[in-house]
Every structure is written in C-alpha cells, then in structure tokens.
PDB file of C-alpha atoms in Angstrom:
ATOM      1  CA  MET Q   8      43.640 -18.032  53.828  1.00  0.00           C
ATOM      2  CA  ARG Q   9      47.088 -17.193  51.649  1.00  0.00           C
ATOM      3  CA  ASP Q  10      49.265 -20.329  51.164  1.00  0.00           C
ATOM      4  CA  PRO Q  11      52.431 -19.688  53.377  1.00  0.00           C
ATOM      5  CA  LEU Q  12      54.587 -21.442  50.731  1.00  0.00           C
ATOM      6  CA  ARG Q  13      53.178 -19.463  47.674  1.00  0.00           C
ATOM      7  CA  GLY Q  14      55.976 -16.989  46.123  1.00  0.00           C
ATOM      8  CA  ARG Q  15      58.855 -18.360  48.525  1.00  0.00           C
ATOM      9  CA  ARG Q  16      62.204 -18.820  47.015  1.00  0.00           C
ATOM     10  CA  ILE Q  17      63.327 -22.480  47.246  1.00  0.00           C
ATOM     11  CA  LEU Q  18      66.570 -23.667  46.440  1.00  0.00           C
ATOM     12  CA  VAL Q  19      66.749 -27.183  44.981  1.00  0.00           C
ATOM     13  CA  VAL Q  20      70.257 -29.091  45.441  1.00  0.00           C
ATOM     14  CA  GLU Q  21      70.042 -32.343  43.705  1.00  0.00           C
ATOM     15  CA  ASP Q  22      71.952 -33.937  41.154  1.00  0.00           C
ATOM     16  CA  GLU Q  23      69.521 -36.588  40.038  1.00  0.00           C
ATOM     17  CA  MET Q  24      68.126 -34.981  36.851  1.00  0.00           C
ATOM     18  CA  MET Q  25      64.803 -36.858  36.921  1.00  0.00           C
ATOM     19  CA  VAL Q  26      64.526 -36.169  40.684  1.00  0.00           C
ATOM     20  CA  ALA Q  27      65.261 -32.515  40.469  1.00  0.00           C
ATOM     21  CA  MET Q  28      62.401 -32.312  37.568  1.00  0.00           C
ATOM     22  CA  MET Q  29      60.011 -34.071  39.854  1.00  0.00           C
ATOM     23  CA  LEU Q  30      60.914 -32.042  42.914  1.00  0.00           C
ATOM     24  CA  GLN Q  31      60.755 -28.766  40.694  1.00  0.00           C
ATOM     25  CA  ASP Q  32      57.006 -29.824  39.703  1.00  0.00           C
ATOM     26  CA  MET Q  33      56.160 -30.382  43.402  1.00  0.00           C
ATOM     27  CA  LEU Q  34      57.125 -27.054  44.491  1.00  0.00           C
ATOM     28  CA  ASP Q  35      55.750 -25.444  41.387  1.00  0.00           C
ATOM     29  CA  ASP Q  36      52.511 -27.072  42.506  1.00  0.00           C
ATOM     30  CA  LEU Q  37      52.954 -25.590  46.088  1.00  0.00           C
ATOM     31  CA  GLY Q  38      53.240 -22.248  44.567  1.00  0.00           C
ATOM     32  CA  CYS Q  39      57.128 -21.604  45.135  1.00  0.00           C
ATOM     33  CA  LEU Q  40      59.539 -20.033  42.863  1.00  0.00           C
ATOM     34  CA  VAL Q  41      62.094 -22.661  42.223  1.00  0.00           C
ATOM     35  CA  VAL Q  42      65.923 -21.519  42.329  1.00  0.00           C
ATOM     36  CA  GLY Q  43      68.077 -24.140  40.615  1.00  0.00           C
ATOM     37  CA  PRO Q  44      68.510 -26.973  40.501  1.00  0.00           C
ATOM     38  CA  ALA Q  45      72.222 -27.029  41.722  1.00  0.00           C
ATOM     39  CA  ALA Q  46      73.845 -30.311  40.946  1.00  0.00           C
ATOM     40  CA  SER Q  47      77.139 -30.022  42.895  1.00  0.00           C
ATOM     41  CA  VAL Q  48      78.484 -28.487  46.042  1.00  0.00           C
ATOM     42  CA  ASP Q  49      80.325 -25.669  44.190  1.00  0.00           C
ATOM     43  CA  GLU Q  50      76.950 -24.750  41.958  1.00  0.00           C
ATOM     44  CA  ALA Q  51      74.899 -24.592  45.078  1.00  0.00           C
ATOM     45  CA  LEU Q  52      77.283 -22.434  47.031  1.00  0.00           C
ATOM     46  CA  SER Q  53      77.498 -20.122  44.093  1.00  0.00           C
ATOM     47  CA  MET Q  54      73.634 -19.724  43.994  1.00  0.00           C
ATOM     48  CA  ILE Q  55      73.496 -19.227  47.813  1.00  0.00           C
ATOM     49  CA  LYS Q  56      75.712 -16.225  47.377  1.00  0.00           C
ATOM     50  CA  MET Q  57      73.944 -14.866  44.219  1.00  0.00           C
ATOM     51  CA  GLN Q  58      70.152 -15.071  45.198  1.00  0.00           C
ATOM     52  CA  PRO Q  59      68.030 -14.267  48.026  1.00  0.00           C
ATOM     53  CA  LEU Q  60      66.444 -17.560  49.292  1.00  0.00           C
ATOM     54  CA  GLU Q  61      63.767 -18.284  51.951  1.00  0.00           C
ATOM     55  CA  ALA Q  62      64.372 -22.245  51.917  1.00  0.00           C
ATOM     56  CA  ALA Q  63      66.139 -24.879  50.302  1.00  0.00           C
ATOM     57  CA  VAL Q  64      65.802 -28.953  49.675  1.00  0.00           C
ATOM     58  CA  LEU Q  65      69.138 -30.313  49.833  1.00  0.00           C
ATOM     59  CA  ASP Q  66      70.231 -33.727  48.603  1.00  0.00           C
ATOM     60  CA  VAL Q  67      72.755 -35.092  50.944  1.00  0.00           C
ATOM     61  CA  ASN Q  68      74.792 -36.887  48.407  1.00  0.00           C
ATOM     62  CA  LEU Q  69      75.536 -35.071  45.184  1.00  0.00           C
ATOM     63  CA  SER Q  70      77.473 -37.532  42.947  1.00  0.00           C
ATOM     64  CA  GLY Q  71      79.362 -39.065  45.782  1.00  0.00           C
ATOM     65  CA  GLN Q  72      80.248 -35.592  47.449  1.00  0.00           C
ATOM     66  CA  MET Q  73      78.441 -35.096  50.768  1.00  0.00           C
ATOM     67  CA  SER Q  74      76.670 -31.588  50.632  1.00  0.00           C
ATOM     68  CA  TYR Q  75      77.385 -30.663  54.454  1.00  0.00           C
ATOM     69  CA  PRO Q  76      79.244 -27.377  53.011  1.00  0.00           C
ATOM     70  CA  VAL Q  77      76.168 -26.432  51.401  1.00  0.00           C
ATOM     71  CA  ALA Q  78      74.136 -27.056  54.529  1.00  0.00           C
ATOM     72  CA  ASP Q  79      76.825 -24.810  56.653  1.00  0.00           C
ATOM     73  CA  ALA Q  80      76.174 -22.076  54.090  1.00  0.00           C
ATOM     74  CA  LEU Q  81      72.554 -22.329  54.321  1.00  0.00           C
ATOM     75  CA  ILE Q  82      72.923 -21.957  58.197  1.00  0.00           C
ATOM     76  CA  ALA Q  83      75.372 -19.070  57.777  1.00  0.00           C
ATOM     77  CA  HIS Q  84      72.912 -17.243  55.625  1.00  0.00           C
ATOM     78  CA  ASP Q  85      69.905 -17.884  57.766  1.00  0.00           C
ATOM     79  CA  VAL Q  86      68.279 -20.134  55.172  1.00  0.00           C
ATOM     80  CA  PRO Q  87      66.046 -22.819  56.424  1.00  0.00           C
ATOM     81  CA  PHE Q  88      66.661 -26.174  54.870  1.00  0.00           C
ATOM     82  CA  VAL Q  89      65.438 -29.909  54.587  1.00  0.00           C
ATOM     83  CA  PHE Q  90      67.415 -32.449  53.791  1.00  0.00           C
ATOM     84  CA  SER Q  91      66.234 -34.973  50.934  1.00  0.00           C
ATOM     85  CA  THR Q  92      68.137 -38.439  51.124  1.00  0.00           C
ATOM     86  CA  GLY Q  93      67.780 -42.209  50.292  1.00  0.00           C
ATOM     87  CA  TYR Q  94      69.772 -42.659  53.416  1.00  0.00           C
ATOM     88  CA  ALA Q  95      68.058 -43.369  56.792  1.00  0.00           C
ATOM     89  CA  SER Q  96      68.284 -40.024  58.771  1.00  0.00           C
ATOM     90  CA  ASN Q  97      70.180 -41.767  61.385  1.00  0.00           C
ATOM     91  CA  ARG Q  98      73.003 -42.058  58.392  1.00  0.00           C
ATOM     92  CA  LEU Q  99      73.503 -38.486  58.234  1.00  0.00           C
ATOM     93  CA  GLN Q 100      76.572 -36.938  59.852  1.00  0.00           C
ATOM     94  CA  GLU Q 101      76.399 -36.350  63.870  1.00  0.00           C
ATOM     95  CA  GLY Q 102      75.861 -32.721  63.611  1.00  0.00           C
ATOM     96  CA  TYR Q 103      73.343 -32.840  61.049  1.00  0.00           C
ATOM     97  CA  ARG Q 104      70.880 -35.196  62.456  1.00  0.00           C
ATOM     98  CA  ALA Q 105      68.728 -32.526  64.093  1.00  0.00           C
ATOM     99  CA  PHE Q 106      67.759 -30.951  60.735  1.00  0.00           C
ATOM    100  CA  PRO Q 107      64.599 -32.102  59.205  1.00  0.00           C
ATOM    101  CA  ALA Q 108      65.227 -34.890  56.489  1.00  0.00           C
ATOM    102  CA  LEU Q 109      62.830 -36.274  53.853  1.00  0.00           C
ATOM    103  CA  GLN Q 110      63.263 -40.088  52.992  1.00  0.00           C
ATOM    104  CA  LYS Q 111      63.215 -40.642  49.291  1.00  0.00           C
ATOM    105  CA  PRO Q 112      60.726 -41.215  47.740  1.00  0.00           C
ATOM    106  CA  TYR Q 113      58.484 -38.658  49.391  1.00  0.00           C
ATOM    107  CA  HIS Q 114      55.149 -37.313  48.673  1.00  0.00           C
ATOM    108  CA  VAL Q 115      54.343 -33.571  47.768  1.00  0.00           C
ATOM    109  CA  SER Q 116      52.541 -33.487  51.213  1.00  0.00           C
ATOM    110  CA  GLU Q 117      55.441 -34.489  53.046  1.00  0.00           C
ATOM    111  CA  LEU Q 118      57.573 -31.650  51.126  1.00  0.00           C
ATOM    112  CA  ARG Q 119      54.942 -29.111  52.090  1.00  0.00           C
ATOM    113  CA  ASP Q 120      54.721 -30.138  55.666  1.00  0.00           C
ATOM    114  CA  ALA Q 121      58.576 -29.951  56.068  1.00  0.00           C
ATOM    115  CA  LEU Q 122      58.682 -26.673  54.182  1.00  0.00           C
ATOM    116  CA  MET Q 123      56.162 -24.964  56.251  1.00  0.00           C
ATOM    117  CA  GLU Q 124      57.915 -26.300  59.490  1.00  0.00           C
ATOM    118  CA  VAL Q 125      61.321 -24.724  58.601  1.00  0.00           C
ATOM    119  CA  CYS Q 126      59.818 -21.792  57.157  1.00  0.00           C
ATOM    120  CA  ALA Q 127      57.615 -21.200  60.312  1.00  0.00           C
ATOM    121  CA  THR Q 128      60.341 -21.866  62.537  1.00  0.00           C
ATOM    122  CA  ALA Q 129      62.623 -19.165  60.692  1.00  0.00           C
ATOM    123  CA  ILE Q 130      59.977 -16.762  60.923  1.00  0.00           C
ATOM    124  CA  SER Q 131      59.298 -17.249  64.519  1.00  0.00           C
ATOM    125  CA  ARG Q 132      63.172 -16.963  65.375  1.00  0.00           C
ATOM    126  CA  ALA Q 133      63.397 -13.799  63.273  1.00  0.00           C
ATOM    127  CA  ALA Q 134      60.445 -12.267  65.297  1.00  0.00           C
ATOM    128  CA  ARG Q 135      62.066 -12.746  68.446  1.00  0.00           C
ATOM    129  CA  ALA Q 136      65.485 -11.271  67.160  1.00  0.00           C
ATOM    130  CA  PRO Q 137      65.868  -7.822  68.546  1.00  0.00           C
ATOM    131  CA  SER Q 138      65.506  -5.030  65.973  1.00  0.00           C
ATOM    132  CA  PRO Q 139      68.401  -2.726  65.376  1.00  0.00           C
ATOM    133  CA  ALA Q 140      65.821  -0.021  66.139  1.00  0.00           C
ATOM    134  CA  THR Q 141      65.235  -0.977  69.650  1.00  0.00           C
ATOM    135  CA  THR Q 142      68.626  -2.268  70.529  1.00  0.00           C
ATOM    136  CA  ASP Q 143      70.523   0.191  72.911  1.00  0.00           C
ATOM    137  CA  VAL Q 144      73.848   1.534  71.251  1.00  0.00           C
ATOM    138  CA  ALA Q 145      76.560   2.429  73.398  1.00  0.00           C
ATOM    139  CA  ALA Q 146      77.951   5.978  72.498  1.00  0.00           C
TER     140      ALA Q 146
END
C-alpha cells in the first residue's frame, strides 16, 4: 500500500532553527517533500504564492508575530495545515481553534496522524466539489 504522505509538498513555517531541522527530518522520514522552512510571516506568504503546496505545518508564534495571516493565506489557497505550538490549543485565537494543533514537543507519529487527517479531509472535500465539466453554465 502506498504511503499517503509520500511525495506531498509540505510547507514548514517555524522560526526556531533547531525545531525546523527536526521537523524537516520527521517530514523526510515520512517521505514528504519539504518546502521551506519559512521563519517569518512574510517569508511564508511569499512561499505560498510561489510554490504548489499540499499541506503545511505552521508554528503559531514566529519571533513574537502571530502566524494567523499565514493561516488565512493557506485557507484562501485551499492548503490544509496543522498548527504547531508550545501553547495549549485553547490559547489559539478564537477563530483558529477548530484547526488541528500539535503541542510541542510532538512525536513523528503525531505529526503523521495530523497530516494524514488534514490531507484526507482536503481530498474528500475536493472529491465532493462539482467539476467544471459537470456544472451547468447558463448561456
């Protein structure tokens, strides 16, 4: 059976270099193609515009700047993501608490499970969307 994460392009948004390197290693072990890491909101927003992505792991606090604008851009581009945070998930801003969040430090199995969940949800949502070929167009 094919690993569902193998070959997926995953954006890493993390400002702590050691954490970013460990996350890259975990994603490599899962067979993912790592994009980044982006260490700032601006860098992450640029990467979202420039590269096709299939998911992202998004640190909530990037050197004191909250990463919610990055989450919004990912949502706008239909890219599923998982928050990564040292905070309790109930400390996320109100509108973002419904998104999956990994509590640092986390194990590779927790990362795999979270990414598989968000990717499966995105695939399921895309499968339910009407295709342009089957949508009626008024003349």
